mmCIF file of C-alpha atoms in Angstrom:
data_model
loop_
_atom_site.group_PDB
_atom_site.id
_atom_site.type_symbol
_atom_site.label_atom_id
_atom_site.label_comp_id
_atom_site.label_asym_id
_atom_site.label_seq_id
_atom_site.Cartn_x
_atom_site.Cartn_y
_atom_site.Cartn_z
ATOM 1 C CA LEU C 1 -7.366 25.987 -0.639
ATOM 2 C CA ILE C 2 -8.882 24.283 -3.669
ATOM 3 C CA SER C 3 -7.200 21.487 -5.652
ATOM 4 C CA PRO C 4 -5.982 21.507 -8.421
ATOM 5 C CA PRO C 5 -4.839 23.901 -9.928
ATOM 6 C CA PHE C 6 -5.108 25.621 -6.539
ATOM 7 C CA SER C 7 -6.877 28.769 -5.525
ATOM 8 C CA SER C 8 -7.802 30.178 -2.151
ATOM 9 C CA ALA C 9 -11.349 30.893 -1.077
ATOM 10 C CA GLU C 10 -12.065 33.641 1.409
ATOM 11 C CA ILE C 11 -13.889 32.344 4.445
ATOM 12 C CA VAL C 12 -16.645 34.820 5.219
ATOM 13 C CA VAL C 13 -20.168 34.437 6.442
ATOM 14 C CA SER C 14 -22.088 35.916 3.505
ATOM 15 C CA VAL C 15 -25.247 37.993 3.775
ATOM 16 C CA VAL C 16 -27.188 35.137 2.174
ATOM 17 C CA ALA C 17 -25.875 32.600 4.688
ATOM 18 C CA GLU C 18 -26.695 34.880 7.595
ATOM 19 C CA THR C 19 -30.171 35.698 6.297
ATOM 20 C CA LEU C 20 -31.135 32.134 5.413
ATOM 21 C CA LYS C 21 -29.194 30.613 8.321
ATOM 22 C CA VAL C 22 -27.283 28.387 5.913
ATOM 23 C CA PRO C 23 -24.313 26.695 7.592
ATOM 24 C CA LEU C 24 -20.892 27.405 6.094
ATOM 25 C CA VAL C 25 -18.751 24.254 5.900
ATOM 26 C CA VAL C 26 -15.069 24.481 4.945
ATOM 27 C CA ASP C 27 -12.973 21.546 3.745
ATOM 28 C CA ASN C 28 -9.724 22.330 5.551
ATOM 29 C CA THR C 29 -7.933 19.097 4.654
ATOM 30 C CA PHE C 30 -4.989 20.739 2.874
ATOM 31 C CA LEU C 31 -4.017 23.063 5.713
ATOM 32 C CA THR C 32 -5.568 21.506 8.847
ATOM 33 C CA ALA C 33 -6.304 23.668 11.881
ATOM 34 C CA VAL C 34 -2.539 24.177 12.229
ATOM 35 C CA GLY C 35 -2.416 26.114 8.953
ATOM 36 C CA GLN C 36 -5.859 27.738 8.897
ATOM 37 C CA ARG C 37 -8.653 28.036 11.474
ATOM 38 C CA PRO C 38 -12.030 28.168 9.677
ATOM 39 C CA LEU C 39 -14.127 28.255 12.844
ATOM 40 C CA ASP C 40 -12.306 31.384 14.009
ATOM 41 C CA LEU C 41 -13.019 32.908 10.584
ATOM 42 C CA GLY C 42 -16.778 32.387 10.829
ATOM 43 C CA ALA C 43 -17.352 28.870 9.488
ATOM 44 C CA THR C 44 -20.023 26.659 11.045
ATOM 45 C CA ALA C 45 -18.020 23.481 10.607
ATOM 46 C CA SER C 46 -14.664 22.311 9.317
ATOM 47 C CA LEU C 47 -14.299 19.109 7.323
ATOM 48 C CA TYR C 48 -11.152 16.956 7.198
ATOM 49 C CA SER C 49 -9.860 13.895 5.445
ATOM 50 C CA THR C 50 -7.674 12.607 8.271
ATOM 51 C CA THR C 51 -6.113 10.269 5.702
ATOM 52 C CA LYS C 52 -4.010 13.216 4.528
ATOM 53 C CA HIS C 53 -1.929 15.574 6.712
ATOM 54 C CA ILE C 54 -3.519 14.676 10.051
ATOM 55 C CA GLU C 55 -2.477 11.017 10.029
ATOM 56 C CA GLY C 56 0.292 11.859 7.604
ATOM 57 C CA HIS C 57 1.891 8.474 6.915
ATOM 58 C CA ASN C 58 -0.264 6.827 4.214
ATOM 59 C CA ALA C 59 -1.462 4.286 6.755
ATOM 60 C CA THR C 60 -5.183 4.902 7.351
ATOM 61 C CA VAL C 61 -8.437 6.089 5.812
ATOM 62 C CA GLY C 62 -10.599 8.422 7.871
ATOM 63 C CA GLY C 63 -12.398 11.722 8.183
ATOM 64 C CA ALA C 64 -13.595 14.225 10.750
ATOM 65 C CA ILE C 65 -16.110 17.051 11.088
ATOM 66 C CA VAL C 66 -15.362 19.734 13.672
ATOM 67 C CA SER C 67 -17.849 22.337 14.874
ATOM 68 C CA ARG C 68 -18.783 24.522 17.830
ATOM 69 C CA ASP C 69 -22.463 24.059 17.020
ATOM 70 C CA ILE C 70 -23.592 21.565 19.679
ATOM 71 C CA ALA C 71 -26.920 20.812 17.974
ATOM 72 C CA LEU C 72 -25.135 20.035 14.700
ATOM 73 C CA LEU C 73 -22.613 17.798 16.457
ATOM 74 C CA GLU C 74 -25.396 15.846 18.165
ATOM 75 C CA LYS C 75 -27.026 15.173 14.785
ATOM 76 C CA LEU C 76 -23.708 14.082 13.276
ATOM 77 C CA GLN C 77 -22.947 11.816 16.227
ATOM 78 C CA PHE C 78 -26.355 10.175 15.824
ATOM 79 C CA VAL C 79 -25.697 9.525 12.119
ATOM 80 C CA ARG C 80 -22.235 8.162 12.885
ATOM 81 C CA LYS C 81 -23.622 5.790 15.520
ATOM 82 C CA THR C 82 -26.494 4.662 13.303
ATOM 83 C CA VAL C 83 -24.423 4.130 10.149
ATOM 84 C CA GLY C 84 -21.409 2.780 12.008
ATOM 85 C CA SER C 85 -18.926 4.894 10.049
ATOM 86 C CA ILE C 86 -16.102 4.848 12.569
ATOM 87 C CA GLN C 87 -12.469 3.746 12.392
ATOM 88 C CA SER C 88 -11.133 0.560 13.864
ATOM 89 C CA PRO C 89 -9.292 1.066 17.173
ATOM 90 C CA PHE C 90 -5.878 0.550 15.559
ATOM 91 C CA ASN C 91 -6.517 3.051 12.757
ATOM 92 C CA ALA C 92 -7.841 5.538 15.301
ATOM 93 C CA TRP C 93 -4.654 5.070 17.323
ATOM 94 C CA LEU C 94 -2.504 5.671 14.228
ATOM 95 C CA THR C 95 -4.469 8.852 13.504
ATOM 96 C CA LEU C 96 -4.035 10.101 17.078
ATOM 97 C CA ARG C 97 -0.328 9.327 16.866
ATOM 98 C CA GLY C 98 -0.084 11.383 13.676
ATOM 99 C CA LEU C 99 -1.733 14.329 15.412
ATOM 100 C CA LYS C 100 1.163 14.501 17.877
ATOM 101 C CA THR C 101 3.621 15.511 15.153
ATOM 102 C CA LEU C 102 1.215 17.455 12.904
ATOM 103 C CA PRO C 103 2.411 20.984 13.856
ATOM 104 C CA LEU C 104 6.057 20.085 13.245
ATOM 105 C CA ARG C 105 5.289 18.265 10.023
ATOM 106 C CA LEU C 106 3.107 20.979 8.508
ATOM 107 C CA LYS C 107 5.718 23.618 9.300
ATOM 108 C CA GLN C 108 8.386 21.604 7.458
ATOM 109 C CA HIS C 109 6.000 20.780 4.602
ATOM 110 C CA THR C 110 5.528 24.529 4.160
ATOM 111 C CA ILE C 111 9.260 25.298 4.230
ATOM 112 C CA ASN C 112 10.042 22.553 1.713
ATOM 113 C CA ALA C 113 7.136 23.403 -0.607
ATOM 114 C CA HIS C 114 8.112 27.066 -0.694
ATOM 115 C CA GLU C 115 11.674 26.186 -1.693
ATOM 116 C CA VAL C 116 10.549 23.728 -4.365
ATOM 117 C CA ALA C 117 7.965 26.193 -5.732
ATOM 118 C CA ARG C 118 10.541 28.970 -6.055
ATOM 119 C CA TRP C 119 12.877 26.593 -7.897
ATOM 120 C CA LEU C 120 10.100 25.460 -10.257
ATOM 121 C CA GLU C 121 9.322 29.076 -11.177
ATOM 122 C CA LYS C 122 12.824 29.366 -12.653
ATOM 123 C CA GLN C 123 12.611 26.288 -14.891
ATOM 124 C CA PRO C 124 12.191 26.933 -18.636
ATOM 125 C CA SER C 125 10.097 23.781 -19.099
ATOM 126 C CA VAL C 126 7.582 24.984 -16.480
ATOM 127 C CA THR C 127 5.059 27.566 -17.646
ATOM 128 C CA HIS C 128 3.197 28.173 -14.404
ATOM 129 C CA VAL C 129 3.487 27.412 -10.680
ATOM 130 C CA ALA C 130 0.625 27.763 -8.192
ATOM 131 C CA TYR C 131 1.498 27.897 -4.495
ATOM 132 C CA PRO C 132 -0.095 30.249 -1.927
ATOM 133 C CA GLY C 133 3.290 31.177 -0.468
ATOM 134 C CA LEU C 134 4.573 32.673 -3.714
ATOM 135 C CA GLU C 135 4.267 36.380 -4.450
ATOM 136 C CA SER C 136 3.132 35.403 -7.957
ATOM 137 C CA PHE C 137 0.097 33.559 -6.553
ATOM 138 C CA PRO C 138 -3.012 35.492 -7.694
ATOM 139 C CA GLN C 139 -4.470 35.442 -4.170
ATOM 140 C CA ALA C 140 -1.227 35.878 -2.237
ATOM 141 C CA ALA C 141 -2.659 38.727 -0.154
ATOM 142 C CA LEU C 142 -5.643 36.612 0.858
ATOM 143 C CA ALA C 143 -3.380 33.659 1.693
ATOM 144 C CA LYS C 144 -1.205 35.865 3.914
ATOM 145 C CA ARG C 145 -4.248 37.196 5.707
ATOM 146 C CA GLN C 146 -5.998 33.869 6.179
ATOM 147 C CA HIS C 147 -3.293 31.186 6.409
ATOM 148 C CA ILE C 148 -1.055 30.520 9.379
ATOM 149 C CA LEU C 149 1.006 28.145 7.225
ATOM 150 C CA HIS C 150 0.640 27.563 3.476
ATOM 151 C CA GLY C 151 1.102 23.778 3.580
ATOM 152 C CA GLY C 152 2.855 21.412 1.205
ATOM 153 C CA LEU C 153 0.535 21.327 -1.832
ATOM 154 C CA LEU C 154 1.438 22.987 -5.110
ATOM 155 C CA SER C 155 0.795 22.528 -8.795
ATOM 156 C CA PHE C 156 2.780 23.374 -11.908
ATOM 157 C CA GLU C 157 2.324 23.225 -15.655
ATOM 158 C CA VAL C 158 4.909 21.629 -17.949
ATOM 159 C CA ARG C 159 5.326 22.342 -21.656
ATOM 160 C CA GLY C 160 4.294 19.483 -23.890
ATOM 161 C CA GLY C 161 0.905 18.467 -22.487
ATOM 162 C CA VAL C 162 0.088 14.841 -21.752
ATOM 163 C CA GLU C 163 3.283 13.441 -23.276
ATOM 164 C CA ALA C 164 5.534 15.616 -21.148
ATOM 165 C CA GLY C 165 3.418 15.125 -18.034
ATOM 166 C CA ARG C 166 3.454 11.360 -18.441
ATOM 167 C CA ALA C 167 7.221 11.397 -19.007
ATOM 168 C CA VAL C 168 7.728 13.290 -15.750
ATOM 169 C CA MET C 169 5.612 10.677 -13.920
ATOM 170 C CA ASN C 170 7.570 7.827 -15.496
ATOM 171 C CA ASN C 171 10.950 9.181 -14.507
ATOM 172 C CA VAL C 172 10.691 10.413 -10.906
ATOM 173 C CA LYS C 173 12.792 8.308 -8.550
ATOM 174 C CA LEU C 174 12.365 9.887 -5.112
ATOM 175 C CA CYS C 175 8.856 11.262 -5.553
ATOM 176 C CA CYS C 176 6.128 8.639 -5.253
ATOM 177 C CA LEU C 177 3.474 8.329 -7.957
ATOM 178 C CA ALA C 178 0.225 8.339 -5.970
ATOM 179 C CA GLU C 179 -3.251 9.877 -5.886
ATOM 180 C CA ASN C 180 -2.848 10.903 -2.265
ATOM 181 C CA LEU C 181 -1.421 13.951 -0.525
ATOM 182 C CA GLY C 182 -0.212 15.166 2.837
ATOM 183 C CA ALA C 183 2.149 12.285 3.615
ATOM 184 C CA VAL C 184 5.728 12.438 4.866
ATOM 185 C CA GLU C 185 6.818 11.278 1.395
ATOM 186 C CA THR C 186 6.666 13.571 -1.620
ATOM 187 C CA LEU C 187 3.717 12.437 -3.772
ATOM 188 C CA ILE C 188 3.247 13.403 -7.413
ATOM 189 C CA THR C 189 0.131 13.157 -9.597
ATOM 190 C CA HIS C 190 -0.741 13.914 -13.221
ATOM 191 C CA PRO C 191 -4.472 14.743 -12.982
ATOM 192 C CA ALA C 192 -5.199 14.549 -16.723
ATOM 193 C CA THR C 193 -4.294 10.848 -16.809
ATOM 194 C CA MET C 194 -4.939 9.908 -13.190
ATOM 195 C CA THR C 195 -7.468 11.579 -10.869
ATOM 196 C CA HIS C 196 -9.384 13.243 -13.721
ATOM 197 C CA GLY C 197 -8.643 10.759 -16.486
ATOM 198 C CA ASP C 198 -12.351 10.004 -17.040
ATOM 199 C CA VAL C 199 -13.408 13.659 -17.208
ATOM 200 C CA PRO C 200 -13.961 14.973 -20.762
ATOM 201 C CA ARG C 201 -11.111 17.234 -21.815
ATOM 202 C CA ASP C 202 -13.248 20.329 -22.338
ATOM 203 C CA GLN C 203 -14.801 20.009 -18.883
ATOM 204 C CA ARG C 204 -11.412 19.329 -17.306
ATOM 205 C CA GLU C 205 -9.765 22.326 -18.948
ATOM 206 C CA ALA C 206 -12.697 24.567 -18.004
ATOM 207 C CA THR C 207 -11.733 24.008 -14.359
ATOM 208 C CA GLY C 208 -8.034 24.680 -15.022
ATOM 209 C CA ILE C 209 -6.910 21.042 -15.162
ATOM 210 C CA THR C 210 -4.870 21.142 -18.357
ATOM 211 C CA ASP C 211 -2.916 18.344 -20.052
ATOM 212 C CA GLY C 212 0.437 19.399 -18.607
ATOM 213 C CA LEU C 213 -0.726 20.108 -15.046
ATOM 214 C CA ILE C 214 1.118 18.248 -12.296
ATOM 215 C CA ARG C 215 0.150 18.211 -8.618
ATOM 216 C CA LEU C 216 2.913 17.853 -6.055
ATOM 217 C CA SER C 217 2.468 17.111 -2.373
ATOM 218 C CA VAL C 218 5.881 18.094 -1.037
ATOM 219 C CA GLY C 219 7.100 15.763 1.694
ATOM 220 C CA LEU C 220 9.658 15.953 4.467
ATOM 221 C CA GLU C 221 12.706 14.854 2.487
ATOM 222 C CA ASP C 222 15.608 17.262 2.062
ATOM 223 C CA PRO C 223 14.301 19.824 -0.465
ATOM 224 C CA ALA C 224 17.590 19.572 -2.364
ATOM 225 C CA ASP C 225 16.849 15.885 -2.987
ATOM 226 C CA ILE C 226 13.284 16.653 -4.115
ATOM 227 C CA ILE C 227 14.569 19.323 -6.495
ATOM 228 C CA ALA C 228 17.253 17.007 -7.903
ATOM 229 C CA ASP C 229 14.618 14.365 -8.626
ATOM 230 C CA LEU C 230 12.297 16.856 -10.288
ATOM 231 C CA ALA C 231 15.174 18.278 -12.338
ATOM 232 C CA GLN C 232 15.999 14.975 -13.998
ATOM 233 C CA ALA C 233 12.296 14.125 -14.466
ATOM 234 C CA LEU C 234 11.601 17.518 -16.064
ATOM 235 C CA GLU C 235 14.510 16.938 -18.429
ATOM 236 C CA CYS C 236 12.825 13.689 -19.507
ATOM 237 C CA GLY C 237 9.556 15.559 -19.927
ATOM 238 C CA GLU C 238 11.234 18.138 -22.149
ATOM 239 C CA LYS C 239 12.746 15.375 -24.312
ATOM 240 C CA ALA C 240 9.290 13.834 -24.671
ATOM 241 C CA ARG C 241 7.875 17.212 -25.693
ATOM 242 C CA LEU C 242 10.526 17.713 -28.350
ATOM 243 C CA ALA C 243 10.103 14.159 -29.637
ATOM 244 C CA SER C 244 6.334 14.623 -29.881
ATOM 245 C CA LYS C 245 6.763 17.960 -31.610
ATOM 246 C CA ALA C 246 9.122 16.424 -34.158
ATOM 247 C CA GLY C 247 6.742 13.520 -34.751
ATOM 248 C CA ILE C 248 9.161 10.928 -33.429
ATOM 249 C CA GLU C 249 7.485 7.781 -32.144
ATOM 250 C CA GLY C 250 9.322 6.241 -29.242
ATOM 251 C CA LYS C 251 8.716 3.001 -27.402
ATOM 252 C CA PRO C 252 5.494 3.276 -25.323
ATOM 253 C CA HIS C 253 6.162 3.617 -21.625
ATOM 254 C CA ILE C 254 3.048 3.811 -19.494
ATOM 255 C CA ALA C 255 3.414 4.701 -15.824
ATOM 256 C CA VAL C 256 1.898 2.409 -13.228
ATOM 257 C CA GLY C 257 -1.551 3.668 -12.315
ATOM 258 C CA LEU C 258 -2.013 5.801 -15.449
#
């Protein structure tokens, strides 16, 4: 699962990789081994940001590399020991504690995200929704074949570009404005002005990150509450779009972190 605007990549050991003995490494952060098992699908190693779903509570920074290749693991362990890139005991404990609830959390993330995604598809101010669990997802068949769970990450496009996207960010009340994902809280991001704000527009749009694209990491709140928050924020985004279209200059309102 690639972010944003989200697409799925088929995990196969290609002829080139087999011939040249090139290891295949999969970043499985969005789904974790609960939602997708890269090693069972032929990958050499699986990479994780444990900061996201695995720890799941916005409390630590960490990462992990998992493999069945003993020689590779020995090399990685040597580098880790030499560089000293390990967590503190307390952060490691928090990460292990998060692992205990990961299967339950990811299942609920998936249920909530699916409900929110289906609702977003029906909104007139939303032009596109990308979520692997939707039938409209271009690679839905691949997602069904490869995913155990589809996870809580989705993206959607609002009419009105940057102005509408910024207005949505400024007016969410339950969703948290943050450049993170995979937490128990619902986290919302406007890539054009946040994560990819320094990327030239033409380069950004070439990768599908358009002015009105919004990334949503759906949390564990009641999906009805998430939808209600998005509904009122989207209404504000639509007002901003209409105001911009009519050439009306309102009072500047810049979201924190934008």
